[in-house]
Every structure is written in C-alpha cells, then in structure tokens.
Amino acid sequence: GAVVSQHPSWVICKSGTSVKIECRSLDFQATTMFWYRQFPKQSLMLMATSNEGSKATYEQGVEKDKFLINHASLTLSTLTVTSAHPEDSSFYICSARYHGGRNQPQHFGDGTRLSIL
Amino acid sequence: AQTVTQSQPEMSVQEAETVTLSCTYDTSESDYYLFWYKQPPSRQMILVIRQEAYKQQNATENRFSVNFQKAAKSFSLKISDSQLGDAAMYFCAFGGATNKLIFGTGTLLAVQP
C-alpha cells in the first residue's frame, strides 16, 4: 500500500516551454501533497504544500507564478513549471500523506528529472 | 524554528556489521514525529522507520532500530547486519505542528563487501 506515482520520470525540453508533472496517490486518498526540489548531493527543499480543493501554500522564495500547483482531487496534484529556463533544471519529488494528519508519514513518488536546454 | 542536524556526511560499514547514523534536532514542541528516509541511487525516497515523540519505547523495523533520546533531542538510526542494498543516502526528518517535514542534510552510507 501507500504507492505514489509521479510522471514523467525524466523530461528534456527547450527553454521557454512549460512542463507539467503529475503526482498520483494510487491506493489511498491524499488530503495533502507536497512538492520538493532536490539539487545534486543535497537534501530535499520543500517548495509548496498542496491541499485538495484549496490554493497551495508556497515556501518563502518560491515563485508562485513560476511553479503552478493544482490539487484538484484527493489522488492527483500537478506541478507546472512555466516558461522554464536552464536554472529550473533539477530533480522534483512529490509526496502524499494519508488523511489523518501529521502522524502519518509522507510517501514519495519516484521523482522527475527536469532538464531545460 | 525547527532544525535537523546530521553531522556525518558520509559513513562506511562492512557487510554484516552494525552502523549507527546520528541525528539531532531542535524544537520547542512537545508533540512531534521523527522519521528516517532512505534514498538509494534510484533517488526514490523510502520510509525506513518512524518514532512518535510521546512514546518512550524505541521503534524497531527488522534490522533497523532507533535510539530516541527526547531530552537530548537525539534520534539515531542503527542498522544491524548491514547488507549491500542498504547503501544509500539516509535522511532524518522532523514532523511537527506545521505539518511539514524538516529534513537533515543526509548521510551517505557505503557498504563494503
């Protein structure tokens, strides 16, 4: 149980295009989903917290207009990197948590490697 | 603000031996949760073990166990009978009232055959 699917796993695109990453909880309902960014050999940096049916809460320094997050259902959240540039190249990971609060662990997707040319 | 510190950037252990990864944290909260996550080269984040702060008993999951010292704000991970598949980056994480996870900087564990 507690499977989170993230798609695509790797994407390469030209500078200026927009990229959408999907995060799905396959066998449970996720009231809350989280989006992280990870640079090589570094820890995970939380970008935003996504709650179903409401606007995402972004961490300080994360551009809301650059990283659009939608959490339209209890099993799907999407991250859209708009007008992507080479500096947006990174590893993006989503996680989902059971309804029930912070005592529940976060379950992670396999991540998306984004390369902007 | 909560902080999580992993003071060992890299560790090495011989196969079948035991290794302990350290983690300390700072918080003023009394009700929180602590986690260890493993990230192998595939970069998938895998939950290894979790501990509720209100529980005095240390959590155990097969070969993985923790030494939770609440007063000292310490949460170390012990891996017994180390296996080659244990080689990975290990992250300690704090979950408190904000509903977010605060991660440490990670410890890269190498397992020598």
XYZ file of C-alpha atoms in Angstrom:
230
model
C 0.000 0.000 0.000
C 0.817 3.724 0.003
C 2.009 3.946 -3.578
C 2.654 7.319 -5.122
C 3.172 7.584 -8.858
C 4.975 10.512 -10.410
C 5.072 11.186 -14.113
C 7.108 11.805 -16.166
C 10.286 10.420 -14.665
C 12.537 12.387 -16.993
C 11.828 15.278 -19.277
C 14.061 17.347 -21.526
C 12.686 20.460 -23.127
C 13.677 23.743 -24.654
C 13.961 26.940 -22.717
C 10.696 28.866 -22.628
C 8.353 25.913 -22.661
C 6.082 24.836 -19.825
C 6.319 21.419 -18.227
C 3.654 19.643 -16.219
C 4.496 16.981 -13.635
C 1.792 14.748 -12.190
C 1.702 13.171 -8.762
C -0.895 10.495 -8.038
C -1.657 8.512 -4.932
C -2.680 5.140 -6.343
C -4.152 3.310 -3.381
C -5.070 5.948 -0.845
C -6.632 9.379 -0.626
C -4.158 12.138 -0.028
C -5.554 15.225 1.625
C -2.159 16.845 1.438
C 0.585 16.606 -1.139
C 3.989 18.196 -1.049
C 6.375 19.272 -3.769
C 10.127 19.245 -3.246
C 13.156 20.194 -5.241
C 16.477 18.443 -4.806
C 19.828 19.559 -6.144
C 22.625 17.008 -6.599
C 24.013 15.687 -3.327
C 21.729 17.937 -1.313
C 18.688 17.475 0.834
C 15.096 17.985 -0.187
C 13.865 21.535 -0.275
C 10.138 21.984 0.241
C 8.608 24.157 -2.443
C 4.930 24.074 -1.553
C 2.188 22.266 0.294
C -0.870 21.347 -1.699
C -4.253 20.717 -0.105
C -7.130 19.262 -2.059
C -9.576 21.888 -3.181
C -7.618 24.886 -1.980
C -4.702 27.028 -3.081
C -1.216 25.748 -2.479
C 0.951 27.241 0.224
C 4.358 28.189 -1.110
C 7.577 28.370 0.841
C 9.438 31.615 1.065
C 11.434 32.342 -2.060
C 9.420 30.038 -4.338
C 7.780 31.894 -7.202
C 4.072 31.143 -7.331
C 3.747 32.223 -10.937
C 6.701 30.101 -11.998
C 5.621 26.928 -10.220
C 1.881 26.437 -10.567
C 0.372 23.791 -8.343
C -3.083 22.302 -8.676
C -4.618 19.703 -6.359
C -7.969 19.051 -7.955
C -8.723 15.697 -6.362
C -7.707 13.546 -3.420
C -5.456 11.492 -5.664
C -3.864 13.981 -8.039
C -1.666 17.030 -7.741
C 0.179 18.680 -10.594
C 3.190 20.978 -10.725
C 3.615 23.110 -13.826
C 6.932 24.816 -14.393
C 6.028 27.750 -16.577
C 8.396 29.294 -19.114
C 11.155 27.004 -17.904
C 14.774 28.120 -18.085
C 18.038 26.227 -17.553
C 18.182 27.298 -13.910
C 14.931 25.392 -13.335
C 16.712 22.152 -14.199
C 16.560 19.957 -11.137
C 15.072 16.849 -9.572
C 11.479 17.371 -8.436
C 9.824 14.987 -5.988
C 6.271 14.866 -4.765
C 4.921 13.215 -1.672
C 1.459 12.421 -0.411
C 0.086 11.848 3.026
C -2.927 9.946 4.214
C -5.837 11.851 5.580
C -5.258 11.823 9.307
C -2.685 14.442 9.958
C 0.968 14.782 10.657
C 1.357 11.489 12.449
C 1.096 9.852 9.066
C 4.354 9.606 7.126
C 4.769 11.137 3.726
C 5.009 8.673 0.858
C 7.136 9.783 -2.044
C 6.938 9.459 -5.789
C 9.971 8.365 -7.769
C 10.802 11.910 -8.794
C 11.113 13.776 -12.075
C 14.434 14.765 -13.554
C 13.879 18.019 -15.437
C 16.487 19.236 -17.914
C 15.982 22.554 -19.673
C 18.181 23.151 -22.702
C 12.228 27.277 14.026
C 12.944 23.587 13.950
C 16.279 22.358 12.685
C 17.608 18.895 11.965
C 21.328 18.171 12.002
C 23.098 15.159 10.606
C 26.750 15.585 11.476
C 28.066 12.670 9.439
C 28.145 13.486 5.708
C 29.485 10.022 4.922
C 29.737 6.703 6.715
C 31.067 3.309 5.764
C 30.301 -0.133 7.154
C 31.387 -3.656 6.365
C 28.742 -6.055 5.171
C 27.091 -7.888 8.104
C 28.344 -5.299 10.591
C 26.360 -2.691 12.517
C 26.397 1.027 11.876
C 24.763 3.952 13.649
C 23.774 7.168 11.923
C 23.323 10.195 14.122
C 20.660 12.875 14.028
C 19.904 15.727 16.382
C 17.111 18.231 16.199
C 15.970 21.377 17.855
C 12.375 22.201 18.689
C 10.252 23.752 21.369
C 7.324 21.472 20.570
C 6.465 18.519 22.771
C 4.335 16.553 20.320
C 6.102 15.631 17.115
C 7.245 12.775 14.947
C 10.633 11.724 13.669
C 11.422 9.749 10.554
C 14.323 8.162 8.779
C 14.117 8.016 4.996
C 16.455 6.167 2.658
C 17.304 7.434 -0.819
C 19.203 4.888 -2.950
C 20.855 5.844 -6.252
C 17.469 5.497 -7.944
C 16.544 8.609 -5.883
C 13.287 7.176 -4.619
C 12.577 8.221 -1.033
C 11.769 5.190 1.092
C 10.458 5.374 4.639
C 12.694 3.308 6.904
C 11.278 3.932 10.351
C 9.302 6.455 12.374
C 9.054 7.411 16.016
C 6.343 9.234 17.894
C 7.807 11.618 20.441
C 5.264 10.666 23.109
C 6.413 7.052 23.004
C 9.358 6.158 25.199
C 9.907 2.833 23.517
C 12.341 2.951 20.622
C 10.904 1.987 17.249
C 12.197 -1.127 15.516
C 11.694 -2.417 11.991
C 13.554 -5.663 11.356
C 17.261 -4.742 11.104
C 16.577 -1.057 11.677
C 16.131 0.457 15.093
C 16.360 3.896 16.605
C 17.771 5.311 19.798
C 15.418 8.134 20.675
C 16.601 10.423 23.460
C 13.933 13.084 23.823
C 15.671 15.166 26.442
C 18.840 15.258 24.393
C 16.861 15.759 21.167
C 18.705 12.904 19.566
C 17.349 10.332 17.112
C 19.985 7.918 15.816
C 19.421 5.046 13.415
C 21.088 1.676 13.938
C 21.375 -0.714 11.037
C 22.259 -4.243 12.054
C 23.644 -6.962 9.790
C 24.293 -4.405 7.063
C 23.595 -5.505 3.519
C 24.817 -4.188 0.196
C 21.312 -2.966 -0.530
C 21.492 -0.665 2.478
C 23.902 1.586 0.623
C 22.093 4.874 0.154
C 21.660 8.409 1.384
C 19.808 8.483 4.677
C 17.771 11.493 5.733
C 16.484 12.208 9.188
C 13.254 14.237 9.237
C 11.189 16.081 11.831
C 7.415 16.415 11.572
C 5.786 18.910 13.880
C 2.874 21.278 14.181
C 3.441 22.866 10.776
C 2.579 19.591 9.021
C 5.782 19.867 7.039
C 8.830 17.652 7.174
C 12.129 19.258 8.034
C 14.967 17.217 6.594
C 18.553 16.961 7.661
C 21.369 17.248 5.155
C 21.734 13.499 4.850
C 24.357 10.823 5.492
C 25.734 8.842 2.595
C 26.214 5.242 3.703
C 28.576 2.955 1.855
C 28.515 -0.788 2.497
C 31.775 -2.614 1.847
C 31.601 -6.264 0.758
